[in-house]
């Protein structure tokens, strides 16, 4: 049997962390078993579904590399097929028209509530066939009246539902449009889905869906209901916690592999391993290792995982991804060092590609002023002569390379009997405007000879002014 999973988002919203986690588990399971991953857009809620949301979903999945083998299929293009099944079920008595009015249903509800009973449709049109003037009927599925529905869920284990607790579900509204649970099962059946992997907010729909699949003459798929994702405060993950459009993480410079790595650990584990390459995820992922309890979204851990993935990448691989971020922070990558060298120099500290681009600003652009605190601490009169000497030594270098730069700095430090740090930090502050940068040789090479010398000149002037003022 070929494994066939599907991701079936409703475009009533964008793609966020929770939906991506579902998509990822479906995709991984299909890839792991060399099966197919199907993308289905459940857009029957025409009022709340928008083309922008569809675009956001497709774009987000593409960025993450969660490629579909089939689809996207759109439910709104399948109305004829749903109508066909509805007609067949009406003819064979598997479904029926219900002519209840709103008032009657309200009255039923009221009565059940007062009697302390569970609110449910009482099946009063189940065995009636005569139409009723002036009422547009809904269509209801004839749910079995007794017996049990057993869900052997791969995550939740065995979950048993009593048919007596389920009422006859509306499968088409009075305007004839099919409803959610019904379209899902027609599609899961037609698309030959073998594994339904989705959020556990759908677990209560499962017995109804299994009954309807049985009415189609289909074997139910295997189900796996994934535990909820909570916010760091323990409440259901919401916008406030970062349940935003997944593409915002792209904008902030997270790597797609890091997002997937972070999300795969929300509910799944493989020993205590935290960092996974995509290949490892595919090789190791199993639904049997998904745990039942909800997991919490932790933004700091996401940053850490992103950092680990940046660290594991070669500068050549980072550079093309870094380019758009350099532009985004307003830099001109053609007027400064090759981004490969930036990646090489900065990848150890960078939390995100945006962070890397922003930290590299001084390599491409002059800064207005030196950070006052650093200036005060490191650009003191005692450093005037060593700075001037370093400036002269650097100006005389034949080749602007790391070893020549570090040799020059080391020599001057020795001449003045200074530790490397005592000289290095003033140089750093002079050339970058602040106290943090890669090693001095790397920093100066990236900044380039011309800018380095000009900035040293400026710092020397500053030190002179301060010496004069003292
Ligand atoms: N369209 C549903 C949703 O976005 C998913 C349905 C399913 O996976 O069965 O929640």
CSV table of N, CA, C and O and ligand atoms in Angstrom, one decimal, residues 6 8-10 42 180 184 198 202, ligand 1:
chain,number,residue,atom,x,y,z
A,6,UNK,N,-2.5,13.9,3.5
A,6,UNK,CA,-3.0,15.1,2.9
A,6,UNK,C,-2.9,16.2,3.9
A,6,UNK,O,-3.1,16.0,5.1
A,8,UNK,N,-4.8,19.7,4.6
A,8,UNK,CA,-6.1,20.3,4.1
A,8,UNK,C,-6.5,21.6,4.8
A,8,UNK,O,-7.5,21.7,5.5
A,9,UNK,N,-5.7,22.6,4.5
A,9,UNK,CA,-6.0,23.9,5.2
A,9,UNK,C,-7.2,24.6,4.7
A,9,UNK,O,-7.6,24.4,3.5
A,10,UNK,N,-7.9,25.3,5.6
A,10,UNK,CA,-9.0,26.2,5.2
A,10,UNK,C,-8.4,27.5,5.0
A,10,UNK,O,-7.8,28.1,5.9
A,42,UNK,N,-9.4,23.7,1.5
A,42,UNK,CA,-10.8,23.5,1.9
A,42,UNK,C,-11.5,24.9,2.0
A,42,UNK,O,-11.6,25.5,3.0
A,180,UNK,N,-18.7,20.9,5.9
A,180,UNK,CA,-17.3,20.5,6.1
A,180,UNK,C,-17.0,19.0,6.3
A,180,UNK,O,-16.2,18.4,5.5
A,184,UNK,N,-15.0,16.6,3.5
A,184,UNK,CA,-13.7,15.9,3.9
A,184,UNK,C,-13.7,14.5,3.6
A,184,UNK,O,-12.7,13.9,3.0
A,198,UNK,N,-3.8,15.2,11.6
A,198,UNK,CA,-4.4,16.6,11.8
A,198,UNK,C,-4.4,16.9,13.3
A,198,UNK,O,-4.2,16.1,14.2
A,202,UNK,N,-9.8,18.0,15.8
A,202,UNK,CA,-10.7,17.3,14.9
A,202,UNK,C,-11.1,15.9,15.4
A,202,UNK,O,-11.9,15.2,14.7
B,1,LIG,N1,-9.7,22.2,6.9
B,1,LIG,C1,-9.5,21.7,8.2
B,1,LIG,C2,-8.8,22.8,9.0
B,1,LIG,O1,-8.2,23.7,8.4
B,1,LIG,C3,-8.7,20.5,8.3
B,1,LIG,C4,-9.5,19.3,8.0
B,1,LIG,C5,-8.8,18.0,8.2
B,1,LIG,O2,-7.6,17.9,8.3
B,1,LIG,O3,-9.5,17.0,8.2
B,1,LIG,O4,-8.8,22.7,10.2
